[in-house]
C-alpha positions as semicolon CSV with decimal commas, in nm:
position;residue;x (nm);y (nm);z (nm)
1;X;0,662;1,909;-0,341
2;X;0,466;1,593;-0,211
3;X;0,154;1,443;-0,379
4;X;-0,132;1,507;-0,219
5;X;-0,358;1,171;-0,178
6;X;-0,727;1,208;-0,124
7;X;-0,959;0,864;-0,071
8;X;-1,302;0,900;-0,244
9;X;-1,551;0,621;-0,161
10;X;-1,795;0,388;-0,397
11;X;-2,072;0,299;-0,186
12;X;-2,452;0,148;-0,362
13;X;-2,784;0,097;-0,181
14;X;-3,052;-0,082;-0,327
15;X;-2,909;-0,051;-0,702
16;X;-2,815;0,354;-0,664
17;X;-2,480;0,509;-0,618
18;X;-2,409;0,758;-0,293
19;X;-2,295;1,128;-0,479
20;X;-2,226;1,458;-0,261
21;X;-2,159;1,787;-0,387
22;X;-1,829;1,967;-0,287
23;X;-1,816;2,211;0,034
24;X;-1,898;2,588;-0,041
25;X;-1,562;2,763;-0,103
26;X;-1,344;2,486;-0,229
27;X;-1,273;2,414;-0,616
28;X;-1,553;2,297;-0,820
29;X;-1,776;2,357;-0,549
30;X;-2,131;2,263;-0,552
31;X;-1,993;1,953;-0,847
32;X;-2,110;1,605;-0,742
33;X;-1,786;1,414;-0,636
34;X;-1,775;1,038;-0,461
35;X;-1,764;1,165;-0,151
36;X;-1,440;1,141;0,099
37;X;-1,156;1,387;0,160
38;X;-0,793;1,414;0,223
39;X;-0,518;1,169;0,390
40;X;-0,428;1,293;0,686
41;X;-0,035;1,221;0,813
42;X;-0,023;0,868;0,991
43;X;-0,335;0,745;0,825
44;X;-0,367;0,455;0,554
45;X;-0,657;0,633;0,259
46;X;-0,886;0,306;0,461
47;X;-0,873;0,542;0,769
48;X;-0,923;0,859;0,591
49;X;-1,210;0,755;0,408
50;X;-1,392;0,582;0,723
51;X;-1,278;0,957;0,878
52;X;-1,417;1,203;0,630
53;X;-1,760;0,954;0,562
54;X;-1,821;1,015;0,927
55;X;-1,700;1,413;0,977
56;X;-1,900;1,499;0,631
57;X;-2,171;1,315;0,637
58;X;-2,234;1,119;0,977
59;X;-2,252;0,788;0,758
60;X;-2,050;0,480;0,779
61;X;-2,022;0,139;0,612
62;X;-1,945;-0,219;0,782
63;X;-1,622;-0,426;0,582
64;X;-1,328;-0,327;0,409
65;X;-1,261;-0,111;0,180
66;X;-1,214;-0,256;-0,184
67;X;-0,952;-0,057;-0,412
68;X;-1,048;0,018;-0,750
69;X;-0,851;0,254;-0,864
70;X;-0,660;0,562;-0,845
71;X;-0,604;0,867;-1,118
72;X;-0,392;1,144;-1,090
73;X;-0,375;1,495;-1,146
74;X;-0,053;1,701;-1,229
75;X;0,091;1,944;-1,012
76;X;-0,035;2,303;-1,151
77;X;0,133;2,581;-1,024
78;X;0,198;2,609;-0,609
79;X;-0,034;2,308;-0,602
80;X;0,129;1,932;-0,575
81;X;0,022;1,645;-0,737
82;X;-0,279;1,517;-0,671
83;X;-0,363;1,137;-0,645
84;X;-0,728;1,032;-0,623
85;X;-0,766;0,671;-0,510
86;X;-1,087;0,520;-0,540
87;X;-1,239;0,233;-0,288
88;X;-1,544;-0,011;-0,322
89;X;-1,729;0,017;0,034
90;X;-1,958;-0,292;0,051
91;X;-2,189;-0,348;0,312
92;X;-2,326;0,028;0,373
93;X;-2,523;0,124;0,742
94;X;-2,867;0,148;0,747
95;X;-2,882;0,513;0,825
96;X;-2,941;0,810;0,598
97;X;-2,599;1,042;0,494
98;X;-2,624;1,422;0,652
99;X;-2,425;1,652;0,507
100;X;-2,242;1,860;0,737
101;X;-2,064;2,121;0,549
102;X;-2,292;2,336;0,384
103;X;-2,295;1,994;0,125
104;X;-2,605;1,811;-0,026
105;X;-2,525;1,434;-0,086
106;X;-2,772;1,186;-0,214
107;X;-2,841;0,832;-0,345
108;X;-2,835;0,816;-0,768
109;X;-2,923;0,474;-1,031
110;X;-2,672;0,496;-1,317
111;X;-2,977;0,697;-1,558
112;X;-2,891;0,937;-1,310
113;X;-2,509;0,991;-1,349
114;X;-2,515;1,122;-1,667
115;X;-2,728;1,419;-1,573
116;X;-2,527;1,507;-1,291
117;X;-2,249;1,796;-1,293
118;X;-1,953;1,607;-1,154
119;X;-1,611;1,749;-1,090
120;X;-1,329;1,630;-1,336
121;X;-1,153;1,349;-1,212
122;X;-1,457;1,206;-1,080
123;X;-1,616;1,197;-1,407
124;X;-1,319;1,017;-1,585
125;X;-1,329;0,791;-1,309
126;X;-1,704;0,692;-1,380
127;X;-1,654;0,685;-1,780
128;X;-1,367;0,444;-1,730
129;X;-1,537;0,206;-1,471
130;X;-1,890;0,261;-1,586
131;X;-1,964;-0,130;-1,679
132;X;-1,806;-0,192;-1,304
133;X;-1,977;0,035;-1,158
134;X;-2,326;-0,048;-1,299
135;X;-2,216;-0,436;-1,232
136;X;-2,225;-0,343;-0,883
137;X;-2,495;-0,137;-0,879
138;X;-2,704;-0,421;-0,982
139;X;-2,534;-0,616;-0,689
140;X;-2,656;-0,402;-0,428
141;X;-3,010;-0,419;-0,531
142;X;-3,263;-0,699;-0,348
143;X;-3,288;-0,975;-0,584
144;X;-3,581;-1,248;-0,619
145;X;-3,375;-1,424;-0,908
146;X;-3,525;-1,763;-1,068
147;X;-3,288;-2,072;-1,076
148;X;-3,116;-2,087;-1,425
149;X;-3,165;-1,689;-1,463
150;X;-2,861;-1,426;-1,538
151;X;-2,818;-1,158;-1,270
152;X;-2,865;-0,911;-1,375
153;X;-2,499;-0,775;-1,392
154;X;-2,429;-1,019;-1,643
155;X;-2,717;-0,894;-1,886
156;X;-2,496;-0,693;-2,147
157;X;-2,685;-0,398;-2,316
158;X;-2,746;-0,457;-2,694
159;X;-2,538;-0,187;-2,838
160;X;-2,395;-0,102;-3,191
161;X;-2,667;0,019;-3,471
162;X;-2,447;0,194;-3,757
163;X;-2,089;0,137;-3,629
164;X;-2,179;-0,215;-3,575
165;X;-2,316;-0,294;-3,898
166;X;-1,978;-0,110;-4,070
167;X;-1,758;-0,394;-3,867
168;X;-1,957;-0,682;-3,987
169;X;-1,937;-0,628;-4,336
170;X;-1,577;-0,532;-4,291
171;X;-1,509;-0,843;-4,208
172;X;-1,736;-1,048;-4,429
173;X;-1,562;-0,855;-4,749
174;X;-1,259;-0,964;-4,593
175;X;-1,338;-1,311;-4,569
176;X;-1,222;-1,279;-4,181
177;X;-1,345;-1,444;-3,860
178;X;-1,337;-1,307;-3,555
179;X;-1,370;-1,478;-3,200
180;X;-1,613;-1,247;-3,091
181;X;-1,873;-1,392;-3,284
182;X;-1,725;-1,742;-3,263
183;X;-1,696;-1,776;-2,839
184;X;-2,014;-1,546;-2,852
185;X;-1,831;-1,301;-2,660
186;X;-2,025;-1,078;-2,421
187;X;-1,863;-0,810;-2,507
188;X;-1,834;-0,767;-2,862
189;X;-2,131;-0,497;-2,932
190;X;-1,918;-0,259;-2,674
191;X;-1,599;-0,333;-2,883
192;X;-1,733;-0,315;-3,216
193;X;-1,888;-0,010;-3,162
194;X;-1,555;0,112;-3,038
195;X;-1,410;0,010;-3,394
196;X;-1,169;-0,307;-3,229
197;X;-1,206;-0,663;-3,260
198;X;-1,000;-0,962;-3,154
199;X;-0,905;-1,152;-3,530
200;X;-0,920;-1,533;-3,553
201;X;-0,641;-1,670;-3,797
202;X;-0,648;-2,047;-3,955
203;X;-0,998;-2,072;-4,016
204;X;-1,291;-2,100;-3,784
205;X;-1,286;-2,467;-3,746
206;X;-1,094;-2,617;-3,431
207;X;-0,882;-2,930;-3,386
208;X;-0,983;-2,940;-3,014
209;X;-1,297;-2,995;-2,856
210;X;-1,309;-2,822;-2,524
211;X;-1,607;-2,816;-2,313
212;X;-1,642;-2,439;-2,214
213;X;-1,559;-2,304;-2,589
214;X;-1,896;-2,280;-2,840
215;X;-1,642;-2,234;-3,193
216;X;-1,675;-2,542;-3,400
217;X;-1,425;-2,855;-3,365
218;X;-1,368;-3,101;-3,660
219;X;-1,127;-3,082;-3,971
220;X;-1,023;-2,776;-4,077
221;X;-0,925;-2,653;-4,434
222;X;-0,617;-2,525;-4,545
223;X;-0,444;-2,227;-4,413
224;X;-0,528;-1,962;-4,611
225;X;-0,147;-1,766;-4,764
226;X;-0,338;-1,431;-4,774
227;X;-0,489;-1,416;-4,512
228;X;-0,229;-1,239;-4,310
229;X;-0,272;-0,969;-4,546
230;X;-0,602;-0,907;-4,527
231;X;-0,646;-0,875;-4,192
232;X;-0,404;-0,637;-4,201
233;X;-0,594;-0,437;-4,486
234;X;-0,857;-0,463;-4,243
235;X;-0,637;-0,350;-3,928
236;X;-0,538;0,005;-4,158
237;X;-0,912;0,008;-4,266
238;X;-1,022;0,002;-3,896
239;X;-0,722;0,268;-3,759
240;X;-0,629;0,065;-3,488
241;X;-0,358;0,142;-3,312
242;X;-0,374;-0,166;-3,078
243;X;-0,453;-0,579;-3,268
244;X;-0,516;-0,855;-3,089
245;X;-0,497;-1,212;-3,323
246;X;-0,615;-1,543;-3,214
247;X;-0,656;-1,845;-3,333
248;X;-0,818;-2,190;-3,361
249;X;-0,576;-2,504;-3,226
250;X;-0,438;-2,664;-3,546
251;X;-0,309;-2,980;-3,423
252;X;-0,317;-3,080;-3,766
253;X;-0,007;-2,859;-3,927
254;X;0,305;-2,920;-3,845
255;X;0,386;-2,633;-3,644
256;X;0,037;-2,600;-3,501
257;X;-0,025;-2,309;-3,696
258;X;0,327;-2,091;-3,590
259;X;0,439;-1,952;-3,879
260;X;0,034;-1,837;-3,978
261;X;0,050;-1,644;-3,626
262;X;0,419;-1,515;-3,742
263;X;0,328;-1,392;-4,043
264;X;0,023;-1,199;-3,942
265;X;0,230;-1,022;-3,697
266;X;0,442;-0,917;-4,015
267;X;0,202;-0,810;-4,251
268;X;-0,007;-0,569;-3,958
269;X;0,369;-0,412;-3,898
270;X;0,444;-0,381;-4,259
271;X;0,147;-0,240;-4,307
272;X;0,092;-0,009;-3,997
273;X;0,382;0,035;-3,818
274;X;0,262;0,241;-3,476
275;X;0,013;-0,081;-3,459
276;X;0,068;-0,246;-3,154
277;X;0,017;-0,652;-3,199
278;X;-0,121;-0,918;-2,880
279;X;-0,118;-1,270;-2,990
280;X;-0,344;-1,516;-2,771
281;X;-0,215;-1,854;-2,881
282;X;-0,263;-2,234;-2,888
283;X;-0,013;-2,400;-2,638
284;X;0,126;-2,568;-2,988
285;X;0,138;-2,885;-2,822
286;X;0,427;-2,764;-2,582
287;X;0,665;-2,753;-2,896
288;X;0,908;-2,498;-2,783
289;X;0,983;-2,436;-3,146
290;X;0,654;-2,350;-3,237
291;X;0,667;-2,047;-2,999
292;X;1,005;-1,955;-3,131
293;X;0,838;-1,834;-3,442
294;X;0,583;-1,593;-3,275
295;X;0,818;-1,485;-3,037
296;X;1,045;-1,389;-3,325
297;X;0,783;-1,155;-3,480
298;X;0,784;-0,960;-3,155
299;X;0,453;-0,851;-3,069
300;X;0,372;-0,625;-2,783
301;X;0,204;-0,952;-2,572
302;X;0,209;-1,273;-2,609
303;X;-0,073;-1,438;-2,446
304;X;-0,198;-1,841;-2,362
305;X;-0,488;-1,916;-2,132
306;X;-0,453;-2,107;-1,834
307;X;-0,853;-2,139;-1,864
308;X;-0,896;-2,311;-1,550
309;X;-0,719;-2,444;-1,245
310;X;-0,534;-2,783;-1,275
311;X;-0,807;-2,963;-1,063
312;X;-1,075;-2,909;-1,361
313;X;-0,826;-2,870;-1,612
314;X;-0,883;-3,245;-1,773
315;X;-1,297;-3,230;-1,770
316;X;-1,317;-2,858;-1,889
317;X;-0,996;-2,883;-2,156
318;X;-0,948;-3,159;-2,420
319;X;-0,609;-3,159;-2,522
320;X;-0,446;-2,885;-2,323
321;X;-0,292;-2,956;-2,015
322;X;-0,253;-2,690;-1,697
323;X;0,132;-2,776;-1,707
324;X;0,204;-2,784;-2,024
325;X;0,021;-2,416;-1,983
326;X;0,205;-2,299;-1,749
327;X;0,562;-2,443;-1,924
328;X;0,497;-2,283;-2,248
329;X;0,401;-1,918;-2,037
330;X;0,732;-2,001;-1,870
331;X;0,924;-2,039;-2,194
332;X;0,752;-1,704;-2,327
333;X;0,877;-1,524;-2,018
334;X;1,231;-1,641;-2,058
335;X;1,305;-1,611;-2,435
336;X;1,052;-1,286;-2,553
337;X;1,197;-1,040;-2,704
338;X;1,271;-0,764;-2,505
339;X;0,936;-0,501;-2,458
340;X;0,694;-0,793;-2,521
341;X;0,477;-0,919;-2,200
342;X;0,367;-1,199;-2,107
343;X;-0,019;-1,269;-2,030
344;X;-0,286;-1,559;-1,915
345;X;-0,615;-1,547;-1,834
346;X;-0,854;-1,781;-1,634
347;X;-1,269;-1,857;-1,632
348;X;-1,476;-1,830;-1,279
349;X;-1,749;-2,023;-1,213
350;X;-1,706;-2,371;-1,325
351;X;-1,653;-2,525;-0,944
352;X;-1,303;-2,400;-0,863
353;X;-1,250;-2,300;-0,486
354;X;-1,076;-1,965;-0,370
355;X;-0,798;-2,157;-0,256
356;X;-0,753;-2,353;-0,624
357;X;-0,756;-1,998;-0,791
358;X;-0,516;-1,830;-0,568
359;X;-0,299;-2,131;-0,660
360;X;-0,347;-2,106;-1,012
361;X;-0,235;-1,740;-0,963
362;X;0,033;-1,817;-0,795
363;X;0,162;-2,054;-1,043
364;X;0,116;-1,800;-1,328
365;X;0,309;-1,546;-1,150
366;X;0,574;-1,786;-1,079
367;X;0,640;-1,865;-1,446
368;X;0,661;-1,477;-1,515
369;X;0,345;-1,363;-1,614
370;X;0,246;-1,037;-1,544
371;X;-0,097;-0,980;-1,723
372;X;-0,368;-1,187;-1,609
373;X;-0,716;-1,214;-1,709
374;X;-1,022;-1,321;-1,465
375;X;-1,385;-1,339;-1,592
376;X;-1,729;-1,539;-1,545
377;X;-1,767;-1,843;-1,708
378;X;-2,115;-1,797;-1,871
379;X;-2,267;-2,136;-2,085
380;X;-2,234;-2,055;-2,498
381;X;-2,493;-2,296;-2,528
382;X;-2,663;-2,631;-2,403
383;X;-2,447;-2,807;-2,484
384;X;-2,097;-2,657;-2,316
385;X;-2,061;-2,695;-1,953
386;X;-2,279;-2,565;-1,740
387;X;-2,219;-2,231;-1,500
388;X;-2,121;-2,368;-1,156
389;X;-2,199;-2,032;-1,012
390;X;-2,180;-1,664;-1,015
391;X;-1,923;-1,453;-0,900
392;X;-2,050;-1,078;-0,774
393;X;-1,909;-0,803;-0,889
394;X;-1,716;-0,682;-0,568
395;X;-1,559;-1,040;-0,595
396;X;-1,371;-0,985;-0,885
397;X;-1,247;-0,663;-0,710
398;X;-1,098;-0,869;-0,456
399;X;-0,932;-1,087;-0,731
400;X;-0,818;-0,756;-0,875
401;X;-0,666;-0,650;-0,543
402;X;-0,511;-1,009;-0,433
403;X;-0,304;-1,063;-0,835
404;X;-0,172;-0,653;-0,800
405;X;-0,123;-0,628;-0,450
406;X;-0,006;-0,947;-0,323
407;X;0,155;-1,121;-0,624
408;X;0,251;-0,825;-0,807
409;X;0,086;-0,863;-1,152
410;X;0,153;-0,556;-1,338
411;X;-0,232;-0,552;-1,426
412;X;-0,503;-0,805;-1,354
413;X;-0,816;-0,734;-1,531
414;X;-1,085;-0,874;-1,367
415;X;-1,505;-0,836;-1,390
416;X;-1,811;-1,034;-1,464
417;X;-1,788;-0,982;-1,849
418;X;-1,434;-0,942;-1,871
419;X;-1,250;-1,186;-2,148
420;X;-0,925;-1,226;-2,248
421;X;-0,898;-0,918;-2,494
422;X;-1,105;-0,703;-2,310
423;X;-0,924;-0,384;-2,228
424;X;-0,611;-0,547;-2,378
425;X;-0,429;-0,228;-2,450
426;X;-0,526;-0,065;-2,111
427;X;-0,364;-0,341;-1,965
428;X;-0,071;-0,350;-2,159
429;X;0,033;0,006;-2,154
430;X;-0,010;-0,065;-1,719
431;X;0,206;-0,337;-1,744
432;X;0,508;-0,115;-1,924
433;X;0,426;0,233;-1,765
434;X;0,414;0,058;-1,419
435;X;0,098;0,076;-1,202
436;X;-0,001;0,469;-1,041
């Protein structure tokens, strides 16, 4: 029995999102779906979608069609698998939808979702993409913005009350530091509400002083011997079935801080087993050594940061170097254990051109990557680099499509407030189940 694939479109006016209800007599009728309909033989779901847009509603958009995602729905009895693939449609007409079926369709701000009675897939597709979708929302509306303001995509809701109050003294009983609070990631009121954090081993002072990063550079103290244990006291206290562990460059140990990362991988499996384990590491000073001893621990991903493309690499980066990046990803890819992945991530926005990143993500790909990582650049403080520019929303989707579709990542996560952990187990369980 062949899947059955049906296009739905994502199309925003002036900050609101285009809804219509299902035709009388089909399943869930009279639910709010993104409108669209089913491929027809010989079409591509572009066609379909341009097709059913104009047959349901008389309305059509000028561009192409973005993809941004597709979920699926088991085969249930005499009916076949059903594939749902979503697309970004930028650039919508100037006139008005009419329904044509017996539908009502309208125009909705994101308050407005969560009142409406959607049909099933099309509500899990909105609860998983609803910081994308509201990002690009925001795009579509007219915009009078002040020189040196945010857009307004990139203004992340304060979130967290009681669940974020339980994580931060969590980890002030534990002694631990956490990169969220020390990169003043954008993100971390979403993910401590959500009970995750990315851990930051070896202290919370930094050997290295680059010019995009706010955590503080100088002379660090010792290592600490327990604190692998504690953070994974903290990782059974939390119930997390996916860790990420970073850490601070330590150009001053021997082994640039190796065996700490080793370790902690040890004690968070010792201590809960089904715990999945990403590392994001230094690039050790290219000792090939030094990543011996992580890779030997196994975990599920191990991940270094390209940061930037090799033009900026030297005024945005102090010690790191793009190729000495891109051989210690290389070496990862060759000698990891077998089930462990292989991931890089890069910053927007600091003056690269389209053509420098589609190098740069070439050259990951090349070395065998196959997570990758692109998010906005945003200034920690005066006195880090300042933002070059910002990217919009639907330009990160095109990132998305170009590292999947054309260089075959198995998952490039890409948005305005995306960062290197964000979504990290999404992402990994893509990369090993293979993309839908």
């Amino acid at each position: 029995m062949s899947a059955l694939d049906v296009s739905a479109a994502v199309v925003f006016r002036g900050g609101k999102l285009l809804l219509a209800t299902r035709r009388p007599g089909s399943r869930h009728a009279g639910l709010w779906e993104f409108p669209g309909g089913k491929v027809q033989g010989g079409e591509s779901c572009g066609e379909a979608l341009s097709r059913e847009l104009r047959e349901e509603l008389a309305f059509s958009w000028e561009g192409e069609a973005i993809p941004m995602g597709v979920l699926r729905q088991p085969p249930t009895g005499e009916a076949p698998e059903l594939r749902l693939h979503f697309f970004y449609c930028p650039a919508p007409g100037e006139g008005e939808p009419v329904p044509q079926e017996g539908q009502q369709a309208g125009w909705f701000s994101p308050r407005q979702w969560e009142e409406l009675p959607l049909a099933p897939l099309d509500r899990q597709f909105l609860e998983s993409h609803r910081e994308e979708l509201t990002g690009l929302a925001q795009e579509s509306q007219p915009m009078g913005a002040r020189p040196g303001r945010l857009p307004p995509w990139l203004k992340s809701p304060f979130q967290g009350g009681v669940e974020r109050r339980e994580m931060r003294h969590l980890l002030k009983q534990g002694a631990l530091h956490t990169v969220c609070d020390g990169a003043k990631c954008p993100n971390r009121c979403q993910c401590w509400r959500h009970r995750t954090a990315t851990f930051m081993i070896l202290g919370e002072i930094c050997t290295r002083a680059c010019r995009f990063c706010s955590v503080p550079h100088g002379r660090p103290t010792p290592p600490e011997p327990e604190e692998p244990r504690r953070i994974a006291e903290s990782v059974a206290e939390l119930g997390l079935k996916y860790a990420v562990v970073t850490c601070v460059s330590r150009d001053d140990l021997p082994d640039g801080g190796a065996s700490a990362m080793r370790e902690t991988i040890l004690a968070i499996r010792q201590r809960c087993p089904d715990t999945l384990v990403e590392v994001l590491t230094s690039d050790y000073g290219g000792d090939f050594q030094a990543v011996d001893q992580v890779l030997s621990a196994a975990p599920a991903v191990f991940g270094h940061n390209l940061e930037t493309v090799e033009r900026l690499s030297p005024s945005v980066r102090s010690v790191a170097q793009y190729r000495r990046s891109l051989a210690v990803l290389e070496y990862a890819a060759s000698h990891a254990p077998q089930g462990t992945v292989v991931k890089s991530g890069m910053m927007l926005g600091l003056g690269e051109s389209d053509d420098e990143v589609r190098q740069a993500l070439k050259d990951l790909r090349n070395v065998g990557v196959s997570l990758v990582t692109l998010g906005q650049y945003l200034q920690p403080t005066p006195a880090q680099l300042p933002v070059a520019s910002f990217l919009l929303p639907s330009r990160f989707l095109q990132w998305r499509r170009y590292a999947e579709e054309e260089l075959g990542f198995a998952s490039a996560v890409c948005g305005p407030l995306v960062r290197s952990s964000y979504l990290a187990g999404e992402a990994y369980w893509q990369a090993r189940q293979g993309r839908p």
